Structure formats: C-alpha cells, structure tokens
Amino acid sequence: MPTGSPLGLHRVISDVQILPQQAWRLDATPELLSDDEVVIDVDTLHLDAASYRQLAEKHTSTAGEFDPDALRDEVRSIIEERGKMQNPVTGSGGMLIGRVAQVGERSGLGLSVGQEVATLVSLSLTPLTIVDGLAAWDGRSANVPTSGSAVLFGRSIATALPDDLAPELALMAMDVCGAPALVARIVAEYAERTGTAPIVAVLGGAGKSGVLSLAGAKKAGAGTRIAVVRSDEEAALINDIDVATQVVVADATAVIDVAEAVMSVGGPADITVVCVDVPGCEQGAILSTKDGGTVIFFSMATHFAAAALGAEGLAADVTMLIGNGYTPGHADFALDLLRDNPGVRAVFESRIHIPQNMAT
Ligand code: NAP
C-alpha cells in the first residue's frame, strides 16, 4: 500500500497541483488508495444551508412551486460528476455521518472499524460515491439518507457520534460547530481586553449556527445579545428560549433596516455575527457594528469583495473575520451547548425537516 498525501493530493484529478477543496473532480474510488486513509460507509449527508437554499431556490418555479425531485437529481449529478458534494455555485459542502469500514495502517485519526462517526471536514473536499442514487431522499430536507462511501485523508478530522443525541441532531450541530466556538473565543478576548461584557448581534439568530452562536456568546460572558430574525414566528421561537436578551425582526439584506433594528435595542454591536444563509448581508452587518468592533462572517453566502469594499465605502473601522469552520474543541463545545440548553435543542429538532418556507 503506497503512502499518499495527508492532504489528499493523490485524489485530485487535475493538471495543476491543487488541494481537494479547489479541485473540480476527485478520484472517489471507495477503497484505501493510501495507507493513511480511512474509508467510511455513509449513512447520511447533511448539506450546507447556503448550498441547500441555493438549490431549492433554483428548483422553485416563479409561481412558487418547489420541485424536490429536480433538486435530488442535481445533487446526485454533482456527486457523480465531481466525486464529492460541492455545490458549484456556493462552493460549500456539508458533513456526513457513517460507519468506519477500513482504516489504513498509518492513519493517525484514531478511528476503528465499525465505529459510528461524523466527519468534521467539509463534503466539499471529501471523496464520495453513492450507490443508491439517493432513492431514499425526498429532496425536502438538507439531511440526505443514502448509502455509499467516503474517504478521509491523513489530515482530516472525524469524531465519534455521541450516544446521548440523535445522529441527525449531532450531525446538524457539528456542521455549524465552528460558529459558537469562534464567537465564544472573540467574546472572551473582548471581555478580557476591555473588562466589559460585549454587545453581540447575530443576524440569522433563529437558525442553527445563529442560536448556537447566541448560546456560545452567553456562555463566554457577552452582555446584551441581539438576535436579528426574519419573521414574527422566528422571534417567538427565540423569545421562548434563554439565549438572546433582545429579539428584533428585520430582513438582514435590507442594509438600513437591519442597522436601525440593531440600534433600536442597544446597538451598535461590539461583535456582529452573520449566520444568514443568503447573500447580501455584508453591509448591514458592518453598519450594525461599532467602530473598533468585529464582524464575523460565518455565512458561506458572504462575498469577500462586498465585505471589504463595503467597509471601505462606509469608512468603517471594523475587523472582519471569515468564520473558519475549525476551532480546537469546536464539536464538543457545540454539543455541550445543545445538551445544556433544551431550547436550543428544540430549535434544532424543529429544523430536522427544513426548510419551513419550502414545504410545498
Ligand atoms: P440555517 O439554520 O438555515 O439558518 C439561517 C437563518 O437565516 C434562518 O433562520 C433563516 O430564516 C435566516 N434568514 C434567511 N434569510 C434571511 C434574511 N433575509 N434576513 C434575516 N434572516 C434570514 O443555516 P445554518 O446551518 O445556521 O447556516 C448559516 C450559514 O452558515 C450558511 O450560509 C452556511 O453556509 C454557513 N456555514 C458556514 C460554515 C463555516 O465553516 N464557516 C459551516 C457551516 C455552515 P428562514 O429559516 O426563515 O429562512
């Protein structure tokens, strides 16, 4: 058995040397091609929210009729063509859960055959084959039951599934676990530097990464915590759980409205977190943030140019962070937030069969 690249370069099908995430196509052969790889029998994929929304909107007619079969066909074609599930428009992937099938003798991931695991690296770089044509999936949820194989490299990350949470719930939390860990770190750093509890605003505060970010901010010592949500229904949901001190309804893409909404309840924020799964939230987030403050763009629908040029155009002296999906300890931190906050857990349970606005 040869030793390949711990970065998975030996799986990249390309004339130039690029990483699996950048590659159009991967060699997804469902067996060990290197002695540090791990092969997983896949049970469920969880598609990234920005990716699922983009596909769902694409397959919804102008009359509002959603075609889940067309969505499913497109996901199947992407996987078959690319050897991975990476949405070509959003560039994002998601996560998967499954059972360890083979472990290369030099693998350092600490996994053993038969173990139930969730991968903590994006589907956008994970070699993936499916054998059931996605027949068990109705296309109406970002959770995709399937059977197939995925491959982890020497430098991937995976974790055992917790035995006290439903696998789908754990998968959804792990998909967005980078958000609360990063928010908690920035809140704690701010509090230590200034001796005060920061004001935190979360755009998309009723979504999965949004509620976890609010809960993480609270745990790390944030003061005022503002949830910006899309509708009165979402406001009622968040008002019922103890993660935000203020809840306001605004369209996060309506720049002035969202900034005014944040100001009306104690803003501008010291730290603003963008957890909305649609494009166009950059300037509203920047305008909602104090000079000297920080904006965390967790959303994969964020446009770097819109953020950078938007801040310049507003003469806004803010630090802008890309929401790195990896922070050490991120999965355990998110799962503990779910365990400790029944309200947060209820929000996740209500989203297992998402999306509400495309339930036709
Ligand atoms: P989610 O659960 O679907 O939450 C998104 C929230 O934004 C929902 O509550 C949604 O409301 C709300 N929303 C949509 N449009 C809005 C608008 N115009 N104004 C106000 N709120 C609006 O999504 P998620 O799983 O938390 O993911 C959020 C983002 O994080 C996505 O862009 C995803 O790609 C990204 N992400 C990043 C990483 C990373 O590593 N950085 C990892 C995973 C995910 P409705 O439900 O009513 O539509």
Coordinates of C-alpha atoms and ligand atoms in Angstrom, one line a residue:
M1 CA 0.0 0.0 0.0
P2 CA 1.6 3.3 -1.0
T3 CA 1.8 6.4 1.2
G4 CA -0.2 9.2 -0.3
S5 CA -0.5 12.8 0.6
P6 CA -2.0 13.6 4.1
L7 CA -3.8 16.5 2.3
G8 CA -5.4 14.2 -0.2
L9 CA -3.4 15.4 -3.3
H10 CA -3.3 11.9 -4.7
R11 CA -7.1 12.0 -5.0
V12 CA -7.1 15.3 -7.1
I13 CA -7.8 14.9 -10.8
S14 CA -6.2 18.0 -12.2
D15 CA -3.3 19.0 -14.4
V16 CA -2.1 21.5 -11.8
Q17 CA -1.3 20.8 -8.2
I18 CA -4.3 22.0 -6.1
L19 CA -6.0 20.8 -2.9
P20 CA -9.1 18.6 -3.0
Q21 CA -11.3 21.5 -2.0
Q22 CA -10.3 23.6 -5.0
A23 CA -10.4 20.7 -7.5
W24 CA -13.4 20.2 -9.8
R25 CA -13.1 16.5 -9.6
L26 CA -11.7 13.9 -7.1
D27 CA -10.9 10.2 -7.5
A28 CA -13.6 8.8 -5.2
T29 CA -12.6 5.2 -5.5
P30 CA -14.2 3.6 -2.4
E31 CA -11.2 1.9 -1.1
L32 CA -7.9 2.7 0.5
L33 CA -5.5 4.3 -2.0
S34 CA -3.1 5.3 0.7
D35 CA -2.0 3.8 3.9
D36 CA -3.1 6.8 6.0
E37 CA -6.7 7.0 4.6
V38 CA -9.9 5.9 6.2
V39 CA -13.0 4.6 4.3
I40 CA -16.4 5.3 5.7
D41 CA -19.7 3.6 4.8
V42 CA -22.0 6.6 4.6
D43 CA -25.5 6.8 6.2
T44 CA -26.5 10.4 6.0
L45 CA -25.2 13.6 4.3
H46 CA -26.1 17.0 5.7
L47 CA -26.0 19.6 3.0
D48 CA -24.7 23.1 4.0
A49 CA -27.6 25.6 4.5
A50 CA -26.4 28.0 1.8
S51 CA -26.0 25.2 -0.7
Y52 CA -29.4 23.6 0.0
R53 CA -31.1 27.0 -0.2
Q54 CA -29.4 27.9 -3.5
L55 CA -30.5 24.5 -4.9
A56 CA -34.0 24.8 -3.5
E57 CA -34.5 28.3 -4.9
K58 CA -33.1 27.2 -8.3
H59 CA -35.7 24.4 -8.4
T60 CA -38.7 26.5 -7.3
S61 CA -40.7 28.0 -10.2
T62 CA -41.6 31.7 -10.4
A63 CA -45.1 30.5 -9.3
G64 CA -43.5 29.2 -6.1
E65 CA -43.7 25.5 -6.9
F66 CA -40.8 23.6 -5.4
D67 CA -39.6 20.5 -7.4
P68 CA -37.7 18.3 -4.9
D69 CA -37.1 15.6 -7.5
A70 CA -35.2 18.0 -9.7
L71 CA -33.2 19.1 -6.6
R72 CA -32.4 15.5 -5.8
D73 CA -31.3 14.8 -9.4
E74 CA -29.0 17.7 -9.3
V75 CA -27.3 16.6 -6.1
R76 CA -26.9 13.1 -7.5
S77 CA -25.3 14.6 -10.7
I78 CA -22.9 16.8 -8.7
I79 CA -21.7 13.8 -6.7
E80 CA -21.3 11.6 -9.7
E81 CA -19.6 14.2 -11.8
R82 CA -17.3 15.7 -9.1
G83 CA -16.6 12.7 -6.9
K84 CA -17.7 14.9 -3.9
M85 CA -20.7 17.0 -2.9
Q86 CA -19.6 20.6 -3.6
N87 CA -22.2 22.9 -4.8
P88 CA -20.6 24.7 -7.8
V89 CA -22.4 27.9 -7.1
T90 CA -21.9 28.3 -3.3
G91 CA -18.6 26.3 -3.3
S92 CA -19.8 24.8 0.0
G93 CA -20.5 21.2 1.0
G94 CA -21.7 20.0 4.4
M95 CA -20.9 17.0 6.6
L96 CA -21.7 13.3 6.8
I97 CA -22.2 10.5 9.3
G98 CA -21.4 6.8 8.8
R99 CA -19.6 3.8 10.0
V100 CA -15.8 3.2 9.7
A101 CA -15.2 0.5 7.1
Q102 CA -11.4 0.4 6.5
V103 CA -8.5 2.1 8.3
G104 CA -5.1 2.4 6.7
E105 CA -2.2 1.1 8.8
R106 CA -0.6 4.6 9.1
S107 CA -3.9 6.5 9.7
G108 CA -3.5 8.9 12.7
L109 CA -7.1 9.7 13.1
G110 CA -7.6 7.2 15.9
L111 CA -10.6 5.5 14.3
S112 CA -11.5 1.8 14.4
V113 CA -13.6 -0.3 12.0
G114 CA -17.3 -0.4 12.9
Q115 CA -17.2 3.0 14.8
E116 CA -20.1 5.4 14.1
V117 CA -18.6 8.8 13.3
A118 CA -19.3 12.2 11.9
T119 CA -16.7 13.8 9.7
L120 CA -15.6 17.3 10.7
V121 CA -14.1 18.2 7.3
S122 CA -16.3 19.6 4.6
L123 CA -18.0 17.5 2.0
S124 CA -16.5 20.0 -0.5
L125 CA -13.2 18.1 -0.2
T126 CA -14.3 14.6 0.8
P127 CA -14.2 11.9 -1.9
L128 CA -17.7 10.5 -2.1
T129 CA -19.5 7.8 -4.0
I130 CA -23.2 6.8 -3.7
V131 CA -24.7 3.5 -4.7
D132 CA -28.4 4.1 -4.1
G133 CA -29.0 7.1 -6.5
L134 CA -30.3 9.0 -3.4
A135 CA -33.5 6.9 -3.8
A136 CA -34.3 7.2 0.0
W137 CA -34.2 11.0 0.0
D138 CA -37.3 13.1 -0.9
G139 CA -35.2 16.3 -1.5
R140 CA -37.2 18.3 1.0
S141 CA -34.6 18.4 3.8
A142 CA -30.9 19.2 3.9
N143 CA -30.5 15.7 5.7
V144 CA -29.9 13.2 2.9
P145 CA -30.2 9.5 3.9
T146 CA -28.1 7.5 1.4
S147 CA -25.6 4.7 1.2
G148 CA -22.2 5.0 -0.3
S149 CA -18.6 5.5 0.7
A150 CA -16.4 8.5 1.7
V151 CA -12.7 8.8 2.2
L152 CA -10.8 10.7 4.9
F153 CA -7.2 11.7 4.5
G154 CA -4.3 11.7 6.9
R155 CA -5.0 15.3 7.9
S156 CA -8.8 15.1 8.1
I157 CA -10.9 15.2 11.3
A158 CA -13.7 12.9 12.4
T159 CA -15.3 12.3 15.8
A160 CA -17.3 9.5 17.3
L161 CA -21.0 10.2 17.4
P162 CA -22.3 10.9 20.9
D163 CA -24.6 8.2 22.3
D164 CA -27.0 10.7 24.0
L165 CA -28.1 12.7 21.0
A166 CA -29.9 11.6 17.8
P167 CA -27.3 11.2 15.0
E168 CA -29.2 13.7 12.7
L169 CA -29.2 16.2 15.6
A170 CA -25.5 15.7 16.2
L171 CA -24.7 16.0 12.5
M172 CA -26.6 19.3 12.2
A173 CA -24.8 20.7 15.2
M174 CA -21.4 19.6 14.1
D175 CA -22.0 21.1 10.6
V176 CA -22.1 24.6 12.2
C177 CA -19.9 23.9 15.3
G178 CA -17.2 26.4 14.1
A179 CA -19.6 29.3 14.8
P180 CA -20.2 29.1 18.5
A181 CA -16.6 28.2 19.3
L182 CA -15.3 31.2 17.3
V183 CA -17.9 33.6 18.7
A184 CA -17.1 32.4 22.3
R185 CA -13.4 33.0 21.7
I186 CA -13.9 36.5 20.3
V187 CA -16.3 37.4 23.2
A188 CA -13.9 36.1 25.8
E189 CA -11.0 38.0 24.2
Y190 CA -13.0 41.2 24.1
A191 CA -14.1 40.9 27.7
E192 CA -10.5 40.3 28.9
R193 CA -9.1 43.2 26.8
T194 CA -11.8 45.7 27.9
G195 CA -13.0 44.5 31.2
T196 CA -16.6 44.8 29.9
A197 CA -19.2 42.4 28.5
P198 CA -19.5 43.0 24.8
I199 CA -22.8 43.7 23.0
V200 CA -23.3 40.9 20.4
A201 CA -25.7 40.9 17.5
V202 CA -26.4 37.8 15.5
L203 CA -28.0 38.1 12.1
G204 CA -30.0 34.9 11.4
G205 CA -30.3 34.4 15.1
A206 CA -33.0 31.8 14.8
G207 CA -31.0 29.5 12.5
K208 CA -28.8 26.6 13.6
S209 CA -25.5 28.5 13.7
G210 CA -27.3 31.6 15.0
V211 CA -28.8 30.0 18.1
L212 CA -25.6 28.2 18.9
S213 CA -23.7 31.5 18.4
L214 CA -26.0 33.3 20.8
A215 CA -25.7 30.4 23.4
G216 CA -21.9 30.4 22.9
A217 CA -21.8 34.2 23.4
K218 CA -23.8 33.9 26.6
K219 CA -21.6 31.2 27.9
A220 CA -18.5 33.2 27.2
G221 CA -19.8 36.3 29.1
A222 CA -21.4 38.5 26.5
G223 CA -23.8 41.2 27.8
T224 CA -26.6 42.4 25.5
R225 CA -27.3 39.7 22.9
I226 CA -29.4 40.8 20.0
A227 CA -31.0 38.2 17.7
V228 CA -32.0 39.6 14.3
V229 CA -34.6 37.2 12.8
R230 CA -36.6 37.1 9.7
S231 CA -40.2 36.8 10.9
D232 CA -42.5 37.1 13.9
E233 CA -42.6 33.3 14.1
E234 CA -38.8 33.1 14.5
A235 CA -39.0 35.9 17.0
A236 CA -41.5 34.0 19.1
L237 CA -39.2 30.9 18.9
I238 CA -36.2 32.8 20.1
N239 CA -38.1 34.7 22.8
D240 CA -39.1 31.4 24.3
I241 CA -35.5 30.2 24.8
D242 CA -33.0 31.9 27.0
V243 CA -30.2 32.8 24.6
A244 CA -30.9 36.4 23.4
T245 CA -31.6 39.4 25.6
Q246 CA -33.3 41.3 22.6
V247 CA -35.0 39.9 19.5
V248 CA -35.8 42.1 16.5
V249 CA -37.4 41.3 13.2
A250 CA -35.6 42.6 10.1
D251 CA -34.5 41.5 6.7
A252 CA -30.8 41.1 7.1
T253 CA -30.3 42.0 3.4
A254 CA -32.1 45.4 3.9
V255 CA -29.0 47.4 4.9
I256 CA -30.6 50.3 6.7
D257 CA -33.5 48.3 8.2
V258 CA -31.1 45.8 9.8
A259 CA -28.8 48.5 11.2
E260 CA -31.8 50.5 12.6
A261 CA -33.2 47.4 14.2
V262 CA -29.9 46.7 16.0
M263 CA -29.6 50.3 17.1
S264 CA -33.2 50.2 18.4
V265 CA -32.4 47.6 21.0
G266 CA -29.0 48.7 22.4
G267 CA -26.7 48.5 19.3
P268 CA -24.4 49.1 17.6
A269 CA -22.8 45.9 18.5
D270 CA -19.2 45.3 19.6
I271 CA -19.3 41.9 17.8
T272 CA -21.7 41.1 14.9
V273 CA -22.1 37.6 13.6
V274 CA -23.6 36.8 10.2
C275 CA -25.4 33.4 10.3
V276 CA -27.9 34.1 7.5
D277 CA -27.8 31.6 4.6
V278 CA -28.5 34.2 1.8
P279 CA -26.1 36.6 0.1
G280 CA -26.3 40.4 0.6
C281 CA -25.8 40.8 4.4
E282 CA -22.3 42.3 4.4
Q283 CA -23.1 46.0 4.6
G284 CA -26.0 45.7 7.1
A285 CA -23.6 43.7 9.4
I286 CA -20.9 46.4 9.1
L287 CA -23.3 49.2 9.7
S288 CA -24.6 47.4 12.8
T289 CA -21.1 47.3 14.3
K290 CA -19.3 49.9 16.4
D291 CA -16.1 51.5 15.1
G292 CA -13.3 49.3 16.5
G293 CA -15.7 46.3 16.6
T294 CA -15.6 42.9 14.9
V295 CA -17.8 41.3 12.3
I296 CA -17.7 37.5 12.0
F297 CA -18.9 36.3 8.6
F298 CA -19.8 32.7 9.3
S299 CA -22.1 32.5 6.3
M300 CA -20.9 30.8 3.2
A301 CA -23.1 33.2 1.2
T302 CA -20.7 36.1 2.1
H303 CA -18.9 37.9 -0.7
F304 CA -15.4 38.9 0.2
A305 CA -15.4 41.9 -2.2
A306 CA -18.7 43.2 -0.9
A307 CA -17.4 43.0 2.7
A308 CA -14.1 44.6 2.0
L309 CA -15.3 47.3 -0.3
G310 CA -18.4 47.8 1.7
A311 CA -16.4 48.6 4.9
E312 CA -14.2 50.9 2.9
G313 CA -17.1 52.7 1.4
L314 CA -18.7 53.2 4.8
A315 CA -15.3 54.3 6.3
A316 CA -16.0 51.6 8.9
D317 CA -13.0 50.7 11.1
V318 CA -14.1 47.2 11.9
T319 CA -12.1 43.9 12.0
M320 CA -13.7 41.4 9.7
L321 CA -13.2 37.7 10.3
I322 CA -14.0 34.8 7.9
G323 CA -15.8 32.2 10.0
N324 CA -13.2 29.4 10.0
G325 CA -15.1 26.1 10.3
Y326 CA -12.4 24.8 12.6
T327 CA -11.6 25.9 16.1
P328 CA -10.0 23.4 18.5
G329 CA -12.7 21.7 20.6
H330 CA -15.5 23.1 18.4
A331 CA -17.6 19.9 18.2
D332 CA -17.6 19.2 21.9
F333 CA -18.4 22.9 22.7
A334 CA -21.4 22.9 20.3
L335 CA -22.7 19.5 21.6
D336 CA -22.5 20.7 25.2
L337 CA -24.5 23.8 24.3
L338 CA -27.2 21.6 22.8
R339 CA -27.2 19.4 26.0
D340 CA -27.2 22.4 28.4
N341 CA -29.9 24.4 26.5
P342 CA -33.2 22.5 25.9
G343 CA -34.5 25.5 24.0
V344 CA -31.5 25.4 21.6
R345 CA -32.0 21.7 21.1
A346 CA -35.7 22.3 20.4
V347 CA -34.8 24.7 17.6
F348 CA -32.5 22.1 16.1
E349 CA -35.2 19.4 16.4
S350 CA -37.7 21.7 14.6
R351 CA -35.2 22.1 11.8
I352 CA -34.6 18.4 11.1
H353 CA -37.3 18.6 8.5
I354 CA -36.4 22.0 7.0
P355 CA -37.0 24.3 5.3
Q356 CA -40.3 25.6 6.5
N357 CA -40.6 28.1 3.7
M358 CA -40.2 25.4 1.0
A359 CA -42.5 22.8 2.5
T360 CA -44.8 22.6 -0.6
Ligands
NAP1 P1 -30.0 27.9 8.9 O1 -30.2 27.0 10.1 O2 -30.8 27.7 7.7 O3 -30.2 29.4 9.4 C1 -30.2 30.6 8.6 C2 -31.1 31.6 9.2 O4 -31.1 32.8 8.4 C3 -32.6 31.0 9.1 O5 -33.2 31.3 10.4 C4 -33.2 31.9 8.0 O6 -34.6 32.1 8.2 C5 -32.4 33.2 8.2 N1 -32.6 34.1 7.1 C6 -32.6 33.8 5.8 N2 -32.7 34.9 5.0 C7 -32.8 35.9 5.9 C8 -32.9 37.3 5.8 N3 -33.0 37.9 4.6 N4 -33.0 38.1 6.9 C9 -32.9 37.5 8.2 N5 -32.8 36.2 8.3 C10 -32.7 35.4 7.3 O7 -28.5 27.9 8.4 P2 -27.1 27.5 9.2 O8 -27.0 26.0 9.0 O9 -27.1 28.1 10.5 O10 -26.0 28.1 8.3 C11 -25.9 29.5 8.2 C12 -24.8 29.9 7.3 O11 -23.6 29.4 7.8 C13 -24.9 29.4 5.9 O12 -24.6 30.4 4.9 C14 -23.9 28.2 5.8 O13 -23.4 28.1 4.6 C15 -22.8 28.7 6.8 N6 -21.9 27.7 7.3 C16 -20.6 28.1 7.4 C17 -19.7 27.2 7.9 C18 -18.3 27.6 8.1 O14 -17.4 26.7 8.3 N7 -18.0 28.9 8.1 C19 -20.1 25.9 8.2 C20 -21.4 25.5 8.1 C21 -22.4 26.5 7.6 P3 -35.6 31.1 7.5 O15 -35.4 29.7 8.1 O16 -36.9 31.6 7.8 O17 -35.3 31.1 6.1

